[in-house]
Coordinates of C-alpha atoms and ligand atoms in Angstrom, one line a residue:
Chain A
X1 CA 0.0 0.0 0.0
X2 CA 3.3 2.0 0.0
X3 CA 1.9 3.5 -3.7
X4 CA -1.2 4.6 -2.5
X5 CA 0.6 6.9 0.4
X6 CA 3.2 8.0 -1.8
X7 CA 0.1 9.2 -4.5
X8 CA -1.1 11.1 -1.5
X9 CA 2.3 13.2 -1.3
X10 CA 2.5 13.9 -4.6
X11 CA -0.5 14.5 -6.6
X12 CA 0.2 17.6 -7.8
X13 CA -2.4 20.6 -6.5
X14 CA -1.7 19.4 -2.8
X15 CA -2.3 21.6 -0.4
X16 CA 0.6 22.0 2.0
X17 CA 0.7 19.9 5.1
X18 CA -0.7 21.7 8.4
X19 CA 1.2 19.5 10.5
X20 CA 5.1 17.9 9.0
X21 CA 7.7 16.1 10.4
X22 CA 11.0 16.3 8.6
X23 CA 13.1 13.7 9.9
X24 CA 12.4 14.3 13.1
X25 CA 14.6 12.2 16.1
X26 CA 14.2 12.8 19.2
X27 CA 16.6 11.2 22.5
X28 CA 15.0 11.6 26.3
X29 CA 17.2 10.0 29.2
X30 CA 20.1 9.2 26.1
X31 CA 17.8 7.0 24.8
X32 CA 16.5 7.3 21.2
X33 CA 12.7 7.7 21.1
X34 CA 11.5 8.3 17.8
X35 CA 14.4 8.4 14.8
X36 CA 14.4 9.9 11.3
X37 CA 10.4 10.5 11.6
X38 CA 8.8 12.0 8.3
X39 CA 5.4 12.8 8.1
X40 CA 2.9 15.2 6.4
X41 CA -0.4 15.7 7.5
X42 CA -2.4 17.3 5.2
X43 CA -5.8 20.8 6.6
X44 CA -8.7 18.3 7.0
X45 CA -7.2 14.5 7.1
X46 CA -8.3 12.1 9.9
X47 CA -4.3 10.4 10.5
X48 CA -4.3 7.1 12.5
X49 CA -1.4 6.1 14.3
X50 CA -0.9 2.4 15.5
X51 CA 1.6 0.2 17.6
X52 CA 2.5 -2.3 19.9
X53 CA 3.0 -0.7 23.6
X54 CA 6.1 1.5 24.4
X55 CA 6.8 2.0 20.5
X56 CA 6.7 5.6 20.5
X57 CA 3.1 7.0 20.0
X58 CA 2.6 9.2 22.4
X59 CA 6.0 10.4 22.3
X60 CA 5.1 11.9 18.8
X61 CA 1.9 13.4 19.7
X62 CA 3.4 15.3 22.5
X63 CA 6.1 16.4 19.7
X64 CA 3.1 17.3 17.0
X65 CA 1.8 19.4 20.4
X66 CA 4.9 21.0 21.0
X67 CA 5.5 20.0 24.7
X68 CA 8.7 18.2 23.3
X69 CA 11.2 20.0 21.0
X70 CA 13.0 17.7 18.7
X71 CA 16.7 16.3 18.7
X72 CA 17.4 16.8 15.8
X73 CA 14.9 17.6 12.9
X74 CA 11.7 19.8 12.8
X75 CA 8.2 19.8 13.4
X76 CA 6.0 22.4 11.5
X77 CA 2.5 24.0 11.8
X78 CA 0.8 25.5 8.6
X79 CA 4.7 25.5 7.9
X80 CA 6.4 27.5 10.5
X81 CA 8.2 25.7 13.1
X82 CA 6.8 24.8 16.3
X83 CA 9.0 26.0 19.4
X84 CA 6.0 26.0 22.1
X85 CA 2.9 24.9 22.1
X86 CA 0.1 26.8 20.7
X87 CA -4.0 27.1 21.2
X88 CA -4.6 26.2 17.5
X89 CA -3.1 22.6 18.6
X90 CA -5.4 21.3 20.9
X91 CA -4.4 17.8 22.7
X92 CA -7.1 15.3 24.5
X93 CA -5.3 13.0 27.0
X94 CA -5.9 10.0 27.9
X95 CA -6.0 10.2 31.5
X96 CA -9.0 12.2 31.2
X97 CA -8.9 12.1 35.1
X98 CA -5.8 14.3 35.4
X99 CA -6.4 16.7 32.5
X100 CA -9.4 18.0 34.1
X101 CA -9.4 20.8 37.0
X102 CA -11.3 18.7 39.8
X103 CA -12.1 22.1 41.8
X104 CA -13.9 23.5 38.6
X105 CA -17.2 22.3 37.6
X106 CA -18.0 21.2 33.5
X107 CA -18.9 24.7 32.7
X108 CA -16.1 26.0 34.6
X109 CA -13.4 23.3 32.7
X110 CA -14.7 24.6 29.6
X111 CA -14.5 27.7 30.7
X112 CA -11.0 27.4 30.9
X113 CA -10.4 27.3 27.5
X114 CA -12.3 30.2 26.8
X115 CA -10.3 32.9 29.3
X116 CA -7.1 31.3 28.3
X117 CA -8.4 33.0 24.2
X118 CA -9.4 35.9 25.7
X119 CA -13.3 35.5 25.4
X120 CA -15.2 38.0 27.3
X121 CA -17.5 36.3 30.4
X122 CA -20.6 37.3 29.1
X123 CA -20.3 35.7 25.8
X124 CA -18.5 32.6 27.7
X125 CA -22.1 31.4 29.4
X126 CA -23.9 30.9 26.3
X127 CA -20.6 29.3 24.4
X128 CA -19.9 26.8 27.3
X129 CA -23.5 25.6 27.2
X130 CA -23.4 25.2 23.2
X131 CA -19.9 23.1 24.0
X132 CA -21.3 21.1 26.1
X133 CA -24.7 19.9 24.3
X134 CA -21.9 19.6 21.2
X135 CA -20.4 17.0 23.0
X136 CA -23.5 15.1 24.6
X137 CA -23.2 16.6 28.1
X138 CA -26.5 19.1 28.1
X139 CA -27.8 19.5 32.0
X140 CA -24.5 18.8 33.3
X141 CA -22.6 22.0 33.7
X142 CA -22.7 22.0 37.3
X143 CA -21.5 18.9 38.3
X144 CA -17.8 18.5 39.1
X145 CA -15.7 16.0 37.0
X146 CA -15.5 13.6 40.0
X147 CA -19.1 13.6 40.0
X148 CA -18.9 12.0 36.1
X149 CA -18.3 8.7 34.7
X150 CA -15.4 8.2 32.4
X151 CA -17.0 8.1 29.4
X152 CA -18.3 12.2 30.1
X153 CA -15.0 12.8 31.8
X154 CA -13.6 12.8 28.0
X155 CA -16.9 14.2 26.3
X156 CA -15.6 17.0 29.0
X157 CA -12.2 17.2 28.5
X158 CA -13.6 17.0 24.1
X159 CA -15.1 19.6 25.1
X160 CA -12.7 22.0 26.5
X161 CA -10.3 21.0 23.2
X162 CA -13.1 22.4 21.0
X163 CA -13.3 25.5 22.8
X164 CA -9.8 25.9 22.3
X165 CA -11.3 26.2 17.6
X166 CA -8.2 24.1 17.3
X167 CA -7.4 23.2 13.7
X168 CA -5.7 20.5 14.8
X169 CA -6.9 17.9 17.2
X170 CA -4.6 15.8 18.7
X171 CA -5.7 12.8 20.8
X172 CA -4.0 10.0 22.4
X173 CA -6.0 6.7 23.2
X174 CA -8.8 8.9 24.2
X175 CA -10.9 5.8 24.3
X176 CA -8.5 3.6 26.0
X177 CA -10.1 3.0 29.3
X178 CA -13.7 3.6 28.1
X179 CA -15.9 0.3 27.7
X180 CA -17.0 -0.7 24.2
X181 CA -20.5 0.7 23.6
X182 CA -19.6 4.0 25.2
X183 CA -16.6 3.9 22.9
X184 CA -18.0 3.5 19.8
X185 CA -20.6 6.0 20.8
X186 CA -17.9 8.6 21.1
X187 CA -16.3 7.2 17.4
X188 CA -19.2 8.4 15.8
X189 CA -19.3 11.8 18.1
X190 CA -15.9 12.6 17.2
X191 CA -16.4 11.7 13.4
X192 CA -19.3 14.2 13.3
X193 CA -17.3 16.8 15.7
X194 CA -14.7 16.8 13.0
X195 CA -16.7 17.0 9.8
X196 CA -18.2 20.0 10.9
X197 CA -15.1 21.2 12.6
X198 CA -13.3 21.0 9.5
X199 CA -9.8 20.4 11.9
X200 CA -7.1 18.1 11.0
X201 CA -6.8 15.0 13.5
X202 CA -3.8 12.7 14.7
X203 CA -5.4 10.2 16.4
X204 CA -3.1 7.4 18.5
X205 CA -4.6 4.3 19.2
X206 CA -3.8 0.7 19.4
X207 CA -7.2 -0.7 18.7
X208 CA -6.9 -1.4 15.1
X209 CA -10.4 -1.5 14.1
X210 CA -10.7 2.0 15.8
X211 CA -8.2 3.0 13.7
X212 CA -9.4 2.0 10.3
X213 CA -13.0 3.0 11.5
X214 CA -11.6 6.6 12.2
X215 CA -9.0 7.3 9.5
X216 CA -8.1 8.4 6.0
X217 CA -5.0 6.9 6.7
X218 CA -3.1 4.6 9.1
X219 CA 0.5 4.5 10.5
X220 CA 2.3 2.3 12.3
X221 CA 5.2 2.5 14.2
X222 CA 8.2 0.5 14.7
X223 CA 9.6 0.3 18.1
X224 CA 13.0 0.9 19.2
X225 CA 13.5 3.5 18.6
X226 CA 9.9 4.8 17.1
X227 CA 9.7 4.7 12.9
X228 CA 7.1 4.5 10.2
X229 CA 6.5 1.0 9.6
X230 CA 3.8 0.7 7.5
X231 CA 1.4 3.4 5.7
X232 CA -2.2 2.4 4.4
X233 CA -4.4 4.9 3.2
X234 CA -8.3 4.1 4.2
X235 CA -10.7 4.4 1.1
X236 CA -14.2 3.5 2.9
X237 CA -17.2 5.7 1.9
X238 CA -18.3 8.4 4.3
X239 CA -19.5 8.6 6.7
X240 CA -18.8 5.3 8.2
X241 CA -21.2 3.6 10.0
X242 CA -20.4 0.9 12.6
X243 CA -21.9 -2.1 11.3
X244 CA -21.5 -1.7 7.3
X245 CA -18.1 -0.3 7.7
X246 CA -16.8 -2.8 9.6
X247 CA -18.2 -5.3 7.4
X248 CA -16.9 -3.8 4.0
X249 CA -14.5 -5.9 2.4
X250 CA -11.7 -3.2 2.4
X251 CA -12.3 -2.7 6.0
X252 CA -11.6 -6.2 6.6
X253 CA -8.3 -5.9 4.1
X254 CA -6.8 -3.5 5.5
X255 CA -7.6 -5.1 9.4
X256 CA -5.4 -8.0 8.2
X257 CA -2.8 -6.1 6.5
X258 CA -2.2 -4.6 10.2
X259 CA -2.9 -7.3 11.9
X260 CA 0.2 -9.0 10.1
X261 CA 1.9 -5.8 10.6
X262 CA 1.7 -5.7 14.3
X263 CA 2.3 -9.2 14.9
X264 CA 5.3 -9.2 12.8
X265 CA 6.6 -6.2 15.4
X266 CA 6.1 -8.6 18.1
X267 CA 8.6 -11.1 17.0
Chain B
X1 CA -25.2 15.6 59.9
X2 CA -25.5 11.7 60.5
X3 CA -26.6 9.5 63.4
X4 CA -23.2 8.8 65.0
X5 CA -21.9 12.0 64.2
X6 CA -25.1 13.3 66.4
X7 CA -23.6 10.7 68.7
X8 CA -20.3 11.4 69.3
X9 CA -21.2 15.2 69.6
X10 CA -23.5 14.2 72.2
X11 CA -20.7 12.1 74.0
X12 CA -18.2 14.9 73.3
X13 CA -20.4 17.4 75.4
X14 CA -21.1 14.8 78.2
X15 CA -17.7 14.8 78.7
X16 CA -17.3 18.3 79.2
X17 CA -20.2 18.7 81.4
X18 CA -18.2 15.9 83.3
X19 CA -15.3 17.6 83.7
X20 CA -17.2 20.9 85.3
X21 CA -18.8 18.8 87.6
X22 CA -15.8 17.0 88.6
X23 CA -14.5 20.7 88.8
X24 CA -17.1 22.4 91.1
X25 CA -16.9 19.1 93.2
X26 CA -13.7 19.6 93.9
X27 CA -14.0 22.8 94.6
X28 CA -17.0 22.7 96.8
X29 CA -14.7 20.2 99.1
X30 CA -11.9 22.4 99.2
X31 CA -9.7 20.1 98.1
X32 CA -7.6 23.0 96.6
X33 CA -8.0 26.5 98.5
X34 CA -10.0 28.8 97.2
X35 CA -7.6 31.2 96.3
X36 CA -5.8 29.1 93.8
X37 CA -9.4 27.4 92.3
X38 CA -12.5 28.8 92.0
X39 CA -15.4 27.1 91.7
X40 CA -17.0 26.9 87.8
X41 CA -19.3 29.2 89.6
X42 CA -17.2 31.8 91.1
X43 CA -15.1 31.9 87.6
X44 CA -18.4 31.7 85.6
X45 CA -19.6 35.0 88.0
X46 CA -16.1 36.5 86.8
X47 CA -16.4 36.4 83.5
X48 CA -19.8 37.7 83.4
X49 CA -19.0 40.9 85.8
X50 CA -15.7 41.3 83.6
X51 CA -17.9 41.9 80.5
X52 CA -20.3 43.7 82.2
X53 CA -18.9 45.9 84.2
X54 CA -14.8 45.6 83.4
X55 CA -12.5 45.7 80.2
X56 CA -12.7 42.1 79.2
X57 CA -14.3 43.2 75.9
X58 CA -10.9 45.5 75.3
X59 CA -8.5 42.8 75.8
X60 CA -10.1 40.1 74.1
X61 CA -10.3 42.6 71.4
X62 CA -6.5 42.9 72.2
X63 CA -5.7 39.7 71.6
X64 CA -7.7 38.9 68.9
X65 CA -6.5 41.9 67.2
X66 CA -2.8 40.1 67.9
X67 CA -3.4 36.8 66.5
X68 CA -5.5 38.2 63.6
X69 CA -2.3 40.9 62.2
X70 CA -0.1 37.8 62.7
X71 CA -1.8 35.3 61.5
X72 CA -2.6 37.2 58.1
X73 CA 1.0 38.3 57.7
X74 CA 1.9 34.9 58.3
X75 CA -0.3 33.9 55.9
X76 CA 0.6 36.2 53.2
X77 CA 4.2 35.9 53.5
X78 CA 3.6 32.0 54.2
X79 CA 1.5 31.2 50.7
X80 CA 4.1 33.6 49.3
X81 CA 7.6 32.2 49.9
X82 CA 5.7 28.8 49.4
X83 CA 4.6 29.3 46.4
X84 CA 8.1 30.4 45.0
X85 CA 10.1 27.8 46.7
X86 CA 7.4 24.9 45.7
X87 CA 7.2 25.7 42.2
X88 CA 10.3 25.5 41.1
X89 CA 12.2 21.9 41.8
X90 CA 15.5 24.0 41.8
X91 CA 14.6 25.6 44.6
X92 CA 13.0 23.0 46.6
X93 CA 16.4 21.0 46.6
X94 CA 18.3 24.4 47.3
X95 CA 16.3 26.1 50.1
X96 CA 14.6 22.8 52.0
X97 CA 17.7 21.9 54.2
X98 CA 17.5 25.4 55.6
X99 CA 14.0 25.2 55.9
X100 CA 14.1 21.9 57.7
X101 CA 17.1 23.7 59.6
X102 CA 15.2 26.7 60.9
X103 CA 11.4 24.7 61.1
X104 CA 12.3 22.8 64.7
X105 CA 13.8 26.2 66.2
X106 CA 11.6 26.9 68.9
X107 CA 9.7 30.5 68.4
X108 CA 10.6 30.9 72.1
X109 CA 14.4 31.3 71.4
X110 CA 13.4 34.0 68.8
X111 CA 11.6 35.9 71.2
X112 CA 14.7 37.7 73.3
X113 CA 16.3 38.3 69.7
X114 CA 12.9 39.9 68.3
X115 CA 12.8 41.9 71.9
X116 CA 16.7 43.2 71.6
X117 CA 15.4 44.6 67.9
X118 CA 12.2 45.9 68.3
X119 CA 11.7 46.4 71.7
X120 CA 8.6 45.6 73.7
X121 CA 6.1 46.6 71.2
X122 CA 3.3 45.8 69.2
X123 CA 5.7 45.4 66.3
X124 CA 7.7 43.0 68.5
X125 CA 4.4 40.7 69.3
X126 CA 3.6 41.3 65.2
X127 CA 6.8 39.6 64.3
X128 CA 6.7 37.1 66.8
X129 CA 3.6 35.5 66.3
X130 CA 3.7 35.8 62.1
X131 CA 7.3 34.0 62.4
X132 CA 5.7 31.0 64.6
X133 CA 2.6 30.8 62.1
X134 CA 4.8 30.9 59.2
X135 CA 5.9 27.5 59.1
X136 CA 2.6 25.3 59.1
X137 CA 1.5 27.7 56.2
X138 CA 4.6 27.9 54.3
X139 CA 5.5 23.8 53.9
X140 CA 2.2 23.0 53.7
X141 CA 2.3 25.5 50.5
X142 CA 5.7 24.2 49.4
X143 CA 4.5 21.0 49.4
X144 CA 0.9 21.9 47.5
X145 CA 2.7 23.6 44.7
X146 CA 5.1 20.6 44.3
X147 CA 2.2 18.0 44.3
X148 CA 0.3 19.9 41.5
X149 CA -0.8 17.3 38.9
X150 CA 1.6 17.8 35.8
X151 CA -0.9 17.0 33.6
X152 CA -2.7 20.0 34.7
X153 CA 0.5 22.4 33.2
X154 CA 0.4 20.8 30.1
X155 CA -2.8 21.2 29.3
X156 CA -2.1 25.3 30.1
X157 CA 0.9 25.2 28.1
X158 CA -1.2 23.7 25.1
X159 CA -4.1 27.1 26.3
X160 CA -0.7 29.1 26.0
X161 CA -2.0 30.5 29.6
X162 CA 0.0 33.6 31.4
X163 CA 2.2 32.7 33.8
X164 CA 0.3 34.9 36.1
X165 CA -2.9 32.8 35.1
X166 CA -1.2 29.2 35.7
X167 CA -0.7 30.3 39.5
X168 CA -4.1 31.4 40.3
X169 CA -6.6 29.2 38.1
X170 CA -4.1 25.9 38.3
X171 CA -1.6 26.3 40.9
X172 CA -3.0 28.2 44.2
X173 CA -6.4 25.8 43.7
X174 CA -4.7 22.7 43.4
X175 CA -2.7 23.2 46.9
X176 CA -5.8 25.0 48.5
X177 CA -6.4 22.0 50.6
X178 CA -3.0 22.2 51.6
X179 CA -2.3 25.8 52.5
X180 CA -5.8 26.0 54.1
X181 CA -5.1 23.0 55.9
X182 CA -1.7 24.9 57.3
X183 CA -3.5 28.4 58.1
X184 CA -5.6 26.0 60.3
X185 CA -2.2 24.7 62.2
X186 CA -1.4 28.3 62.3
X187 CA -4.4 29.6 64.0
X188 CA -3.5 27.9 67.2
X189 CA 0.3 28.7 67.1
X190 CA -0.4 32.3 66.4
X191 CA -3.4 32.2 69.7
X192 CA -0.8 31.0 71.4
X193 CA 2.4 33.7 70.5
X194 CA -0.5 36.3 71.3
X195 CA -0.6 35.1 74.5
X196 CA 2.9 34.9 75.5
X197 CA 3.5 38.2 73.6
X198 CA 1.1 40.4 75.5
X199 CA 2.2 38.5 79.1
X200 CA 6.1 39.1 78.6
X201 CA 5.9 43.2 76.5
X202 CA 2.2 44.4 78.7
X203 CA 0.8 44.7 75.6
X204 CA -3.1 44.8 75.9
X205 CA -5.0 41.8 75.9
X206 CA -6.3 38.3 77.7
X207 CA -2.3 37.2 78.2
X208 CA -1.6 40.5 80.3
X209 CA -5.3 40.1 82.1
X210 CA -4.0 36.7 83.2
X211 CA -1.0 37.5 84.5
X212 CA -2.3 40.5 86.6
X213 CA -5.1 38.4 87.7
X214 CA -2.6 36.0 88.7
X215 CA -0.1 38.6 90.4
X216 CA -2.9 39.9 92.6
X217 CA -4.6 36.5 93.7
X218 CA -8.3 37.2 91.9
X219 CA -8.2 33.5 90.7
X220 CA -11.5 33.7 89.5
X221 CA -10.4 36.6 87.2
X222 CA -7.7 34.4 86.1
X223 CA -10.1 31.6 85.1
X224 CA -12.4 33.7 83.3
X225 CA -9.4 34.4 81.2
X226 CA -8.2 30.9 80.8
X227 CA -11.6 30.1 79.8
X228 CA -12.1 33.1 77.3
X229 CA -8.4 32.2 75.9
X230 CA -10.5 28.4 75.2
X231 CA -13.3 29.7 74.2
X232 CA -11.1 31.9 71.5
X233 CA -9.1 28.7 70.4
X234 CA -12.1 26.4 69.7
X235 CA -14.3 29.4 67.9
X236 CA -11.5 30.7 65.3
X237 CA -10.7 26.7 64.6
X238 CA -14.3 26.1 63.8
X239 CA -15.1 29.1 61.9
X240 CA -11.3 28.4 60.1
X241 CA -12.8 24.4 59.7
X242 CA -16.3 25.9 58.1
X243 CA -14.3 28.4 55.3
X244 CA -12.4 25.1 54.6
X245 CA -15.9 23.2 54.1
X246 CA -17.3 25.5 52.0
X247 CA -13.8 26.5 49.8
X248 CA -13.1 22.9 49.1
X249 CA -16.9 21.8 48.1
X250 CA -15.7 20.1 45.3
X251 CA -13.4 17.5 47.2
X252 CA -16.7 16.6 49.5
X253 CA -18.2 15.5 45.4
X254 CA -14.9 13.9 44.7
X255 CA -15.4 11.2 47.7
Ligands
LIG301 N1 10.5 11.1 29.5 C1 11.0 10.0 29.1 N2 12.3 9.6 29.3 C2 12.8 8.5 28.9 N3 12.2 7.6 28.2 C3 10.9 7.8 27.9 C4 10.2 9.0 28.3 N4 9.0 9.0 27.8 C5 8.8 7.8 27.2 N5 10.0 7.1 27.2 C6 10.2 5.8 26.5 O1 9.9 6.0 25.2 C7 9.2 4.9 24.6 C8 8.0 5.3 23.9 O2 7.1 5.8 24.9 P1 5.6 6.2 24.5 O3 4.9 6.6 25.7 O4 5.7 7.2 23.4 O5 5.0 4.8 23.9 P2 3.5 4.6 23.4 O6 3.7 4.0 22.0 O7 2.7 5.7 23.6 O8 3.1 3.4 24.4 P3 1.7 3.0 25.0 O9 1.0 2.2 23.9 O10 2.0 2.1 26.1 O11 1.0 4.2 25.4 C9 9.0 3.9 25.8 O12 10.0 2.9 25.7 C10 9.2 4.7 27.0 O13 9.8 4.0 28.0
LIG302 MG1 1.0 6.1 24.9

């Protein structure tokens, strides 16, 4: 599937990535995390990125967010590079328990988002109740996060990144510790979040299905240290839908072609 | 409130009506003389007459006038200092030795030092009682800033939030429970500097009524004090307990 990625880069007409790596390498503790990492991501695209455990994923989020500076390399936004993190990146953790503020309520999470931009607080009231019926959670502004199952811990912490009008959305296992209906529940959600958002996504998982479910394209990483691995771009009708998607013969293609990928990592 | 809370309050205030009684037993027997130990009665008749008719108002006023300045310097300078020294790990490995240097150094031995300096004034007793109720304030803060979640600064780094805006909306609530937890601690130890202030500089309040009462043998004076001085101690600790119930409302949702 190597072609059909490289068509992707070079079709001429393009438009410039929002989000590039150019052979990116990055060392923490004098160990080698992620090496010679090259990656476009073009306004708009749904990126998947796959792996066994410890390979790197999250490491390379947190570089496409700007909390770590590269080795050696660059990382660029709407090509200038990234020194610091910025509002226009937004990132959803995946320990949804610690990214939120436990002292502030829903509305006051959101709210957050919206002093850190600057919004003025009588235009924030109206904003942080549209947020939160965006993402499922009408009724609940009052409630404190530890007063919230996990599942609307991340529609919160969703929420919050959308305030932020990111035009990228990063997000790292967000659905990790969430059980499977509510799971593929919030699939669909974010699938509709970003069609109308418009914003360019990275998504990290290491539920394959997930990943072909979600993407235009998948990626997955080589451990030690972190590479590209394998590239499959995902040509299923939108929008998906969870039971004729998952049943359509390319879904189930490409499932095996990383399934063999991943357990040939494993060896 | 629940049925054995109700309980135990219940129990709690048997036991202090015990404890009278045992009190004006003993008394009644004159198992003590009377000039050292009134009766609950005779120190109950004290305290009434001193409000009515003598300056108990003023010195209370005195000394809560005391503990208040130092316990709100004390707090000020407290969550200050600790919120430098705990935010930055630099610090915290640099300044802690001297902190855990200075910490066991009882206040008393600062006392003759803060006398030589400032004399025997109300500046004296200021700086006296805001350096004892430092401490409980000031690790308590070190140690709130230093426990903030990590998370919780990435997620403002990715907002691109002031720095002035990560100490109050992230920082300062985060170690709330902590710092408000030492201003508690300090309450007591700033009560307590008031009192030993105002007995050893004459400065105005229930310490110096004490020790007069004391010096001319009106032992029910004395206990009227002693018991005012109590009364003082429990009321500012459960006023200080309910502004911690209703600051920190949202750990009571996260139990
Ligand atoms: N700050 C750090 N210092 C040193 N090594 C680190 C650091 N952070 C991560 N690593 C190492 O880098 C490797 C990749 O970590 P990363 O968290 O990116 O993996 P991951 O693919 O997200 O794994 P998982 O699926 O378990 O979340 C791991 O071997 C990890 O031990
Ligand atoms: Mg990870």
């Amino acid at each position: 599937m190597a072609s059909a990625a490289k068509r992707l880069d070079v079709v001429p007409g393009t438009p410039a990535p929002q989000v590039s790596f150019e052979a990116v390498t990055l060392q923490l503790g004098g160990k080698t995390i992620i090496e010679n990492l090259s990656l476009g991501v073009r306004p708009g695209e749904f990126l998947c990125i796959i792996g066994a455990s410890g390979c790197g994923k999250t490491t390379a989020l947190r570089l496409a967010a700007g909390l770590y500076q590269p080795t050696s390399g660059k990382v660029n936004f709407d090509g200038q590079r990234m020194r610091e993190p910025r509002r226009e990146i937004a990132i959803v953790f995946q320990d949804y328990g610690k990214a939120l503020l436990p002292w502030r309520t829903a509305a006051g999470n959101v709210s957050l988002a919206l002093e850190a931009g600057g919004m003025p607080s009588a235009e924030r009231l109206a904003r942080i109740e549209e947020l939160l019926r965006t993402v499922g959670l009408p009724g609940h502004a009052g409630k404190y996060p530890s007063e919230m199952s996990g599942g609307m811990q991340q529609r919160l912490q969703i929420a919050r990144c959308l305030a932020q009008e990111p035009k990228t959305l990063l997000m790292d296992e967000p659905f990790g510790a969430l059980d499977a209906m509510t799971r593929q529940g919030l699939q669909d959600e974010v699938l509709s979040l970003v069609a109308a958002s418009g914003a360019t996504v990275i998504f990290v998982t290491h539920d394959l299905e997930e990943a072909i479910y979600l993407g235009d394209r998948v990626i997955g990483l080589l451990p030690h240290p972190g590479r590209i691995g394998i590239e499959l771009a995902v040509n299923l009708p939108r929008p998906r839908d969870q039971l004729s998607t998952r049943e359509h013969p390319e879904f189930l293609r490409l499932r095996r072609q990383l399934f063999d990928f991943i357990k040939a990592t494993e060896q | 409130m629940n049925r054995a809370a109700l309980l135990w309050r219940m129990a709690s205030f048997a036991i202090a009506a015990g404890f009278v009684a045992l009190w004006q037993l003993i008394a009644n027997l004159n198992l003590v003389s009377p000039v050292f130990l009134p009766g609950p009665d005779r120190a109950w008749t004290a305290l009434v007459r001193g409000f009515s008719s003598g300056d108990l108002w003023s010195k209370l006023a005195g000394t809560l006038e005391h503990m208040a300045y130092g316990w709100l310097a004390a707090s000020i300078a407290g969550i200050a200092i600790g919120a430098i020294i705990g935010s930055s790990r630099m610090m915290r490995t640099y300044v802690a030795p001297s902190l855990e240097f200075l910490r066991p150094l009882p206040v008393s031995a600062i006392i003759p030092v803060a006398i030589a300096m400032l004399g025997l004034t109300q500046a004296m007793a200021l700086f006296v009682i805001a350096f004892g109720a430092i401490w409980p304030i000031m690790l308590a803060t070190i140690h709130g800033f230093a426990a903030v979640e990590p998370r919780l600064y990435e997620v403002a780094r990715s907002l691109q939030m002031s720095r002035l805006a990560v100490i109050f909306k992230i920082a300062l609530p985060s170690a709330s429970p902590d710092i408000l937890a030492g201003m508690r601690l300090s309450l007591t130890v700033a009560l307590i500097l008031s009192v030993v202030c105002e007995i050893l500089a004459g400065l105005d309040g229930l310490g110096h009524w004490v020790l007069l009462s004391a010096r001319a043998f009106r032992s029910a004076d004395l206990f009227a004090g002693v018991i005012l001085l109590g009364v003082t101690g429990y009321v500012t600790s459960v006023a200080m307990s309910l502004a911690e119930h209703r600051l920190l409302a949202w750990q009571a949702a996260q139990r």
